Amino acid sequence: MEDVRIGVYVCQCGSNISAVVKIDDLVERVADLPHVVVARDHGYMCSGSGQEMIQADIQRHNLNRVVVASCTPRMHESTFQRTVEKAGLNRYLFEMTNIREHVSWVISDSRKATDKAYRLIRAAVARVALHAPLEARQEPVTEAALVVGGGIAGIQSALAIAEMGYQVYLVEREPSIGGKMAQLNKTFPTLDCST
């Protein structure tokens, strides 16, 4: 197995994270985790200077894994994947953990928030140490849908998908469609025939 060398980067997110989490204590604790070569913080890790810091450290410290502890991955995971890729690291040798929404926005006690942030980062470090490089690929897709169940919900789903222009296969185990609705005589409030 290769020598795992991890860089951990903690974002202060302005005051979003740093107002609750003790960033200096957190970085100091994280630096002692197995395989962590460098642990640093920055005001806004997603900023140009934050990304440049990560790229420079990848080169300077020969990092082969990166963890960023900041906001939600939905917001910046692809940003950091591109950042590590520009520095020559496979984008899938990166792990992100959310210490804004999962820690500083929901915990007001500074000690408890810092402890939870540490546990999340420790888990991300353990996980990224096991990552292997991946390559993106494209696979052909059959543009069709299988709807299981010919009740009212299944029929409505099949019609909606068909109206979008896709081939639909509707599967029902009974000899006729309509489900429970087809067994009723009339419907409320109009007393229409259910079938």
CSV table of C-alpha atoms in Angstrom, one decimal:
chain,number,residue,atom,x,y,z
A,1,MET,CA,0.0,0.0,0.0
A,2,GLU,CA,1.2,3.5,-0.8
A,3,ASP,CA,2.4,5.9,1.8
A,4,VAL,CA,-0.8,7.9,2.6
A,5,ARG,CA,-0.2,11.6,3.1
A,6,ILE,CA,-3.2,13.7,4.0
A,7,GLY,CA,-3.8,17.4,4.1
A,8,VAL,CA,-6.7,18.7,6.2
A,9,TYR,CA,-8.1,22.1,5.6
A,10,VAL,CA,-10.6,23.7,8.0
A,11,CYS,CA,-12.7,26.6,6.8
A,12,GLN,CA,-13.7,29.4,9.2
A,13,CYS,CA,-16.4,30.4,6.7
A,14,GLY,CA,-16.2,33.9,8.0
A,15,SER,CA,-17.8,33.7,11.3
A,16,ASN,CA,-20.3,31.0,10.3
A,17,ILE,CA,-18.0,28.3,11.7
A,18,SER,CA,-15.4,30.2,13.7
A,19,ALA,CA,-18.0,31.9,15.9
A,20,VAL,CA,-18.8,28.6,17.6
A,21,VAL,CA,-16.0,26.1,16.8
A,22,LYS,CA,-12.5,26.8,18.3
A,23,ILE,CA,-10.6,26.6,15.1
A,24,ASP,CA,-7.1,26.8,16.5
A,25,ASP,CA,-7.8,23.9,18.9
A,26,LEU,CA,-9.4,21.9,16.2
A,27,VAL,CA,-6.5,22.3,13.8
A,28,GLU,CA,-4.1,21.3,16.5
A,29,ARG,CA,-6.0,18.2,17.3
A,30,VAL,CA,-6.5,17.2,13.7
A,31,ALA,CA,-2.7,17.6,13.0
A,32,ASP,CA,-2.1,14.6,15.3
A,33,LEU,CA,-4.4,12.2,13.4
A,34,PRO,CA,-2.7,9.2,11.5
A,35,HIS,CA,-1.5,10.0,8.0
A,36,VAL,CA,-2.1,13.8,8.4
A,37,VAL,CA,1.0,15.6,7.1
A,38,VAL,CA,-0.5,19.2,7.2
A,39,ALA,CA,-3.5,20.7,8.9
A,40,ARG,CA,-4.4,24.3,8.3
A,41,ASP,CA,-7.3,26.7,8.4
A,42,HIS,CA,-8.4,29.7,6.3
A,43,GLY,CA,-11.1,32.4,6.5
A,44,TYR,CA,-12.8,31.1,3.3
A,45,MET,CA,-11.3,27.9,2.0
A,46,CYS,CA,-13.4,28.2,-1.2
A,47,SER,CA,-11.8,31.5,-2.1
A,48,GLY,CA,-9.0,31.7,-4.6
A,49,SER,CA,-6.3,32.0,-1.9
A,50,GLY,CA,-7.8,29.0,0.0
A,51,GLN,CA,-7.7,26.9,-3.1
A,52,GLU,CA,-4.1,28.1,-3.9
A,53,MET,CA,-3.1,27.1,-0.4
A,54,ILE,CA,-4.4,23.5,-1.0
A,55,GLN,CA,-2.7,23.3,-4.4
A,56,ALA,CA,0.6,24.6,-3.0
A,57,ASP,CA,0.5,22.1,-0.1
A,58,ILE,CA,-0.2,19.2,-2.4
A,59,GLN,CA,3.1,20.0,-4.2
A,60,ARG,CA,5.1,21.1,-1.2
A,61,HIS,CA,4.2,18.2,1.1
A,62,ASN,CA,3.6,15.6,-1.6
A,63,LEU,CA,0.0,15.1,-0.4
A,64,ASN,CA,-2.0,12.3,-2.0
A,65,ARG,CA,-5.2,12.8,-0.1
A,66,VAL,CA,-7.1,16.0,0.9
A,67,VAL,CA,-9.9,16.6,3.4
A,68,VAL,CA,-11.8,19.9,3.6
A,69,ALA,CA,-14.0,20.7,6.6
A,70,SER,CA,-16.3,23.5,5.7
A,71,CYS,CA,-19.9,23.9,4.5
A,72,THR,CA,-22.1,21.5,2.7
A,73,PRO,CA,-20.6,19.4,-0.1
A,74,ARG,CA,-23.6,20.4,-2.3
A,75,MET,CA,-22.1,23.9,-2.4
A,76,HIS,CA,-18.4,23.4,-3.0
A,77,GLU,CA,-17.5,19.7,-3.4
A,78,SER,CA,-16.9,20.1,-7.1
A,79,THR,CA,-14.9,23.3,-6.5
A,80,PHE,CA,-12.5,21.4,-4.3
A,81,GLN,CA,-12.4,18.4,-6.6
A,82,ARG,CA,-11.3,20.7,-9.4
A,83,THR,CA,-8.8,22.3,-7.1
A,84,VAL,CA,-7.0,19.1,-6.2
A,85,GLU,CA,-7.2,17.9,-9.8
A,86,LYS,CA,-5.4,21.1,-11.0
A,87,ALA,CA,-2.6,20.2,-8.6
A,88,GLY,CA,-2.2,16.7,-10.2
A,89,LEU,CA,-4.3,14.7,-7.7
A,90,ASN,CA,-7.1,12.4,-8.7
A,91,ARG,CA,-10.4,14.2,-7.8
A,92,TYR,CA,-11.7,11.2,-6.0
A,93,LEU,CA,-8.8,11.2,-3.5
A,94,PHE,CA,-10.7,14.1,-1.8
A,95,GLU,CA,-13.2,14.0,1.1
A,96,MET,CA,-15.3,16.8,2.4
A,97,THR,CA,-17.1,17.1,5.7
A,98,ASN,CA,-19.8,19.5,6.7
A,99,ILE,CA,-18.9,21.3,9.9
A,100,ARG,CA,-21.2,24.3,9.2
A,101,GLU,CA,-24.7,22.9,8.9
A,102,HIS,CA,-23.9,19.8,11.0
A,103,VAL,CA,-22.0,21.6,13.8
A,104,SER,CA,-21.8,25.3,14.1
A,105,TRP,CA,-25.3,26.0,13.0
A,106,VAL,CA,-26.9,23.5,15.3
A,107,ILE,CA,-24.6,23.5,18.4
A,108,SER,CA,-24.2,26.6,20.5
A,109,ASP,CA,-21.8,25.2,23.1
A,110,SER,CA,-18.3,25.9,21.8
A,111,ARG,CA,-16.6,22.9,23.5
A,112,LYS,CA,-19.3,20.4,22.2
A,113,ALA,CA,-19.2,21.9,18.7
A,114,THR,CA,-15.4,21.7,18.6
A,115,ASP,CA,-15.5,18.0,19.7
A,116,LYS,CA,-18.1,17.1,17.1
A,117,ALA,CA,-16.2,18.9,14.4
A,118,TYR,CA,-13.1,16.9,15.4
A,119,ARG,CA,-15.1,13.6,15.3
A,120,LEU,CA,-16.4,14.4,11.8
A,121,ILE,CA,-12.9,15.3,10.5
A,122,ARG,CA,-11.4,12.2,12.1
A,123,ALA,CA,-14.0,10.1,10.3
A,124,ALA,CA,-13.2,11.9,7.0
A,125,VAL,CA,-9.5,11.3,7.4
A,126,ALA,CA,-10.1,7.6,8.1
A,127,ARG,CA,-12.3,7.3,5.1
A,128,VAL,CA,-10.1,9.2,2.6
A,129,ALA,CA,-7.1,7.1,3.6
A,130,LEU,CA,-8.9,4.1,2.0
A,131,HIS,CA,-9.9,5.9,-1.2
A,132,ALA,CA,-8.5,4.7,-4.5
A,133,PRO,CA,-8.2,6.8,-7.7
A,134,LEU,CA,-11.3,6.6,-9.9
A,135,GLU,CA,-11.9,7.6,-13.5
A,136,ALA,CA,-15.2,9.1,-14.7
A,137,ARG,CA,-16.9,7.3,-17.5
A,138,GLN,CA,-20.1,7.4,-19.5
A,139,GLU,CA,-22.5,4.5,-19.9
A,140,PRO,CA,-25.4,4.2,-22.3
A,141,VAL,CA,-28.8,4.5,-20.8
A,142,THR,CA,-32.1,3.1,-22.1
A,143,GLU,CA,-34.5,5.9,-22.0
A,144,ALA,CA,-37.5,3.9,-20.7
A,145,ALA,CA,-39.2,3.4,-17.4
A,146,LEU,CA,-40.8,0.5,-15.7
A,147,VAL,CA,-43.7,1.3,-13.4
A,148,VAL,CA,-44.7,-1.5,-11.0
A,149,GLY,CA,-48.3,-1.5,-10.0
A,150,GLY,CA,-51.4,-0.6,-12.2
A,151,GLY,CA,-53.3,1.2,-9.5
A,152,ILE,CA,-54.3,4.9,-9.7
A,153,ALA,CA,-50.8,6.0,-8.7
A,154,GLY,CA,-49.1,3.7,-11.1
A,155,ILE,CA,-51.3,4.7,-14.0
A,156,GLN,CA,-50.8,8.4,-13.3
A,157,SER,CA,-47.0,7.9,-13.0
A,158,ALA,CA,-47.0,6.0,-16.3
A,159,LEU,CA,-49.0,8.7,-18.1
A,160,ALA,CA,-46.8,11.5,-16.7
A,161,ILE,CA,-43.6,9.7,-17.9
A,162,ALA,CA,-45.1,8.9,-21.3
A,163,GLU,CA,-46.1,12.6,-21.7
A,164,MET,CA,-42.4,13.4,-21.3
A,165,GLY,CA,-41.7,11.3,-24.4
A,166,TYR,CA,-40.3,8.2,-22.7
A,167,GLN,CA,-41.2,4.5,-23.4
A,168,VAL,CA,-43.2,3.2,-20.4
A,169,TYR,CA,-43.7,-0.4,-19.3
A,170,LEU,CA,-46.6,-0.8,-16.8
A,171,VAL,CA,-46.6,-4.1,-14.9
A,172,GLU,CA,-49.6,-5.3,-12.9
A,173,ARG,CA,-49.9,-8.7,-11.2
A,174,GLU,CA,-53.8,-8.7,-11.4
A,175,PRO,CA,-55.6,-9.4,-14.7
A,176,SER,CA,-56.8,-5.8,-14.9
A,177,ILE,CA,-55.5,-2.4,-14.0
A,178,GLY,CA,-57.1,0.2,-11.6
A,179,GLY,CA,-56.3,-1.4,-8.2
A,180,LYS,CA,-58.6,-0.8,-5.3
A,181,MET,CA,-60.3,2.1,-7.2
A,182,ALA,CA,-61.6,-0.2,-9.9
A,183,GLN,CA,-63.4,-2.3,-7.2
A,184,LEU,CA,-65.5,0.7,-6.0
A,185,ASN,CA,-69.0,1.4,-7.4
A,186,LYS,CA,-68.9,5.2,-7.2
A,187,THR,CA,-66.5,7.9,-6.1
A,188,PHE,CA,-67.1,10.8,-3.6
A,189,PRO,CA,-68.2,13.6,-3.9
A,190,THR,CA,-69.4,13.5,-7.5
A,191,LEU,CA,-70.7,9.9,-7.5
A,192,ASP,CA,-68.9,9.2,-10.8
A,193,CYS,CA,-68.4,5.6,-11.9
A,194,SER,CA,-65.0,4.7,-10.4
A,195,THR,CA,-63.8,2.8,-13.5
